[in-house]
Amino acid sequence: RELFAVNQLREALELFRQINSIQNNYQDTPALIEKIRNTIAEQEVEALYANSLEELSNEQWAVAIKKLQNVLNLNPFHASAKLKLDYARQQQDLTNLYHAALRHYEDARWREALDDLGRIRQIDENYRDIAERIKDCQSKIEEQRLAALSSKIKATTPDIDLPAANVKPQANNIT
């Protein structure tokens, strides 16, 4: 019982098991064994939960998700773990969408980038730098549209010397 009091639960559990194996049901050993097992399980769940919170704070979404799923496997009623798991999944989805938008942007696929950024904005309008990136994509799309129109005009009227379009495109909310 002293070991139990100082929170050396595993050692106490082993001693109670030894006592119980020598004399089955000695005093309250089966009840104490069960109590110690439950306490150990609760401590393990809370340690795993605390570790998952650290992964969340480091934005290690996939690792946090696995750890939170493990918490819920051990304790399906852990309400905080359920909420944090939903949050981590959403953040992982947002991160994946954001990286897809960046790849589209780097490939000059402005429409696809804008579509991904728009999906992000629907979930979290303050996510990273999406407001600036949306404006930039809208400008790039408008520049492409103006260049295409200019090329079309030049193709249909080759004798006319048009000045270079020096029009600053206006961003309109395209999403």
PDB file of C-alpha atoms in Angstrom, residues 44 49 73 169:
ATOM      1  CA  GLU A  44      -1.300   6.436 -19.823  1.00  0.00           C
ATOM      2  CA  TYR A  49      -3.164  13.055 -24.721  1.00  0.00           C
ATOM      3  CA  ASN A  73      -9.092   3.781 -28.660  1.00  0.00           C
ATOM      4  CA  PRO A 169      -6.254  44.642 -63.460  1.00  0.00           C
TER       5      PRO A 169
END
